[in-house]
Amino acid sequence: MPTYADLVKPELLSQPVYQPGKPIEYVARDLGLDPSTIVKLASNENPLGASPKAVAAGKAAMDSIQLYPDGGCYDLKQALARSLELKPDQFIVGNGSNEVLELLGHAFIGEGDEVVMGQGAFIVYKLVTLLFGGIPVEVPTIDYRHDLRGMAAAVTDRTKLVFLASPDNPSGSANTKEEILELIYALPEQVVFVLDEAYSEYLDDPVDLRGLIGQGRKVFCTRTFSKIYGLAGLRIGYGYGDPELVSLLNRAREPFNANAVAQAAAVAALEDRSFVEKCRMENAEGVMFFEKRLGSLGIEYIKTYANFLTINLGDGVAAFEAMQQDGVIVRPLAPYGMGEWVRISIGTQEENERALASLTSFLSKRSV
Ligand SMILES: *Cc1c(COP(=O)(O)O)cnc(C)c1O
């Protein structure tokens, strides 16, 4: 009798599985710790939570959850259009920007198609490519920064998409505007460039591709409410680009992919600019705190442009395990080919101090 593995599409058998950060409750149970004492700095979530206005809007939306959500996300697209000075039909909303990345896979990637990405880039680019039978073409980084000339050179007749996150996850590095524009201009007309802007709100001076979209360049951007807006648990993100592309992506989208609570919260989150600004500033202070302390301890880290810091602790998995014993959850980067490194999200000042104490204690035990 055939097993299910004999019956499913063969590409599923070799499909890697995304490894998420462990939820606080799991770690607490495993280690017998009180969940309220655990510090989770593993998934680049917002340590300040979400805007109280977003929380209130989400709660209000709970009063009507017997109704299907607005499949067209009218209010959210209006709010996005105002905020980004684009047209509502230039936006597609997803169940997290992850879903938008997957919609790009549905739309563009078939058997044997090539997708160019940097080595160690956000792993979802590779997962989406493989899921649709495509071939990830991974271009080595230079000093933990994506090599955009190398990525341009890796494009062939079979290339469909080029993915870049800037700031990048998990390295935290960023490419300059000039580098990004040079890459876009170097791409042939049949290749779509996707800029993942999950962390762009943390940049002082982010690259702005809206003008190029208007000029008909094949560029598309994705953003998320999971990071600076603090709505990771609601799963909501979006992409923006040419209306023709957006309408094609919509054909691959399931009808009610973005739920009503998330849509309502996202509109309010977008409009609470002072909360976003506060998060940006506190994050910058947290980054400075870590950089100063790591610098004086002589610990190697990658200069970050986002809300996390990637640190070389010699053995990422051992560090992760030791820190977890202290109730501090971080992300070991072995799945990204960076076995010595861990990624630590910037938390509140108190959380940052706990993380620093825990990693220093790990290093001191290792060196004896
Ligand atoms: C966190 C993150 C996302 C956002 O994912 P969501 O599905 O919107 O939660 C996208 N890209 C990168 C590089 C990220 O780090």
Coordinates of C-alpha atoms in Angstrom, one line a residue, residues 96-249:
G96 CA 1.9 38.3 6.9
S97 CA 4.2 39.5 4.2
N98 CA 5.3 35.9 4.1
E99 CA 2.1 35.2 2.2
V100 CA 2.8 38.0 -0.3
L101 CA 6.2 36.3 -0.9
E102 CA 4.4 33.1 -1.5
L103 CA 2.0 34.8 -3.9
L104 CA 5.0 35.9 -5.9
G105 CA 6.1 32.2 -6.1
H106 CA 2.6 31.2 -7.3
A107 CA 2.7 33.9 -9.9
F108 CA 6.3 33.6 -11.2
I109 CA 8.1 30.4 -10.2
G110 CA 7.7 27.1 -12.1
E111 CA 9.8 24.0 -12.5
G112 CA 13.4 24.8 -13.2
D113 CA 13.0 28.6 -12.9
E114 CA 15.9 30.4 -11.2
V115 CA 15.5 32.8 -8.3
V116 CA 18.5 34.9 -7.3
M117 CA 19.1 35.7 -3.7
G118 CA 22.0 36.3 -1.4
Q119 CA 23.5 33.5 0.6
G120 CA 22.1 33.4 4.1
A121 CA 19.2 35.7 3.1
F122 CA 15.8 35.4 4.7
I123 CA 15.1 31.7 4.4
V124 CA 11.5 32.2 3.1
Y125 CA 12.9 33.2 -0.3
K126 CA 14.5 29.7 -0.7
L127 CA 11.5 27.9 0.8
V128 CA 9.1 29.6 -1.6
T129 CA 11.4 28.9 -4.6
L130 CA 11.7 25.2 -3.8
L131 CA 8.0 24.8 -3.1
F132 CA 7.2 25.8 -6.6
G133 CA 10.0 23.6 -8.1
G134 CA 12.3 26.6 -8.7
I135 CA 16.1 26.7 -8.3
P136 CA 17.5 29.1 -5.6
V137 CA 20.7 30.7 -6.9
E138 CA 22.5 31.9 -3.8
V139 CA 25.2 34.5 -4.2
P140 CA 27.9 34.6 -1.5
T141 CA 27.9 37.7 0.7
I142 CA 30.9 40.0 1.2
D143 CA 31.5 40.7 4.9
Y144 CA 27.9 39.7 5.7
R145 CA 26.5 42.2 3.2
H146 CA 24.7 41.1 0.1
D147 CA 26.9 41.4 -3.1
L148 CA 24.5 43.1 -5.4
R149 CA 26.9 43.1 -8.4
G150 CA 27.4 39.4 -7.8
M151 CA 23.6 39.0 -7.7
A152 CA 23.2 40.9 -11.0
A153 CA 25.9 38.7 -12.5
A154 CA 24.0 35.6 -11.4
V155 CA 21.0 36.4 -13.5
T156 CA 20.5 34.1 -16.5
D157 CA 17.8 33.6 -19.1
R158 CA 16.0 31.3 -16.6
T159 CA 15.9 33.9 -13.8
K160 CA 12.4 35.0 -12.8
L161 CA 12.8 36.9 -9.6
V162 CA 15.6 38.5 -7.5
F163 CA 14.9 38.8 -3.8
L164 CA 16.7 41.2 -1.5
A165 CA 15.9 42.3 2.0
S166 CA 17.5 45.6 3.1
P167 CA 18.0 45.7 6.0
D168 CA 18.6 42.0 5.8
N169 CA 17.6 39.3 8.2
P170 CA 19.4 37.6 9.9
S171 CA 22.6 39.6 9.3
G172 CA 21.1 43.0 10.1
S173 CA 23.2 44.6 7.4
A174 CA 21.9 46.8 4.7
N175 CA 22.8 47.8 1.1
T176 CA 23.1 51.4 0.1
K177 CA 20.5 53.1 -2.1
E178 CA 23.2 53.3 -4.9
E179 CA 23.9 49.6 -4.8
I180 CA 20.2 48.8 -4.9
L181 CA 19.5 51.1 -7.8
E182 CA 22.6 49.9 -9.7
L183 CA 21.2 46.3 -9.3
I184 CA 17.8 47.3 -10.5
Y185 CA 19.2 49.0 -13.6
A186 CA 21.4 46.0 -14.4
L187 CA 18.5 43.6 -14.5
P188 CA 17.0 42.5 -17.8
E189 CA 13.4 43.6 -18.4
Q190 CA 11.9 40.1 -17.9
V191 CA 13.2 39.8 -14.3
V192 CA 11.2 41.1 -11.4
F193 CA 13.1 42.6 -8.5
V194 CA 11.5 42.2 -5.0
L195 CA 12.7 44.4 -2.2
D196 CA 11.7 43.1 1.2
E197 CA 11.3 46.1 3.4
A198 CA 10.4 44.3 6.6
Y199 CA 12.8 46.6 8.5
S200 CA 12.7 49.7 6.4
E201 CA 10.9 51.7 9.1
Y202 CA 14.1 51.4 11.2
L203 CA 16.2 53.1 8.5
D204 CA 16.9 56.9 8.7
D205 CA 17.0 57.2 5.0
P206 CA 15.4 54.2 3.2
V207 CA 15.7 53.6 -0.5
D208 CA 12.4 54.7 -2.2
L209 CA 11.4 52.6 -5.2
R210 CA 8.0 54.2 -5.7
G211 CA 9.3 56.4 -8.6
L212 CA 10.7 53.4 -10.4
I213 CA 7.4 51.6 -10.0
G214 CA 5.7 54.6 -11.6
Q215 CA 8.2 54.5 -14.5
G216 CA 7.3 50.9 -15.3
R217 CA 10.5 49.2 -13.9
K218 CA 9.8 45.6 -12.8
V219 CA 10.1 46.2 -9.1
F220 CA 7.9 45.2 -6.2
C221 CA 8.2 45.8 -2.5
T222 CA 6.9 44.0 0.6
R223 CA 6.3 45.3 4.1
T224 CA 5.0 44.0 7.3
F225 CA 3.0 44.9 10.4
S226 CA 4.9 42.3 12.4
K227 CA 8.0 44.3 13.3
I228 CA 7.9 48.0 14.2
Y229 CA 4.0 47.9 14.3
G230 CA 4.1 45.1 16.8
L231 CA 1.3 43.0 15.2
A232 CA 3.2 39.8 14.5
G233 CA 0.5 37.6 16.2
L234 CA -2.2 39.0 13.9
R235 CA -0.3 38.0 10.7
I236 CA -0.7 41.0 8.4
G237 CA 1.7 42.4 5.8
Y238 CA 1.5 43.8 2.3
G239 CA 3.2 44.4 -1.0
Y240 CA 3.1 47.3 -3.4
G241 CA 4.0 47.7 -7.0
D242 CA 2.4 48.2 -10.4
P243 CA -1.4 47.8 -10.5
E244 CA -1.1 45.2 -13.2
L245 CA 1.2 43.0 -11.1
V246 CA -1.0 43.5 -8.1
S247 CA -4.1 42.4 -9.9
L248 CA -2.3 39.3 -11.2
L249 CA -1.1 38.4 -7.7

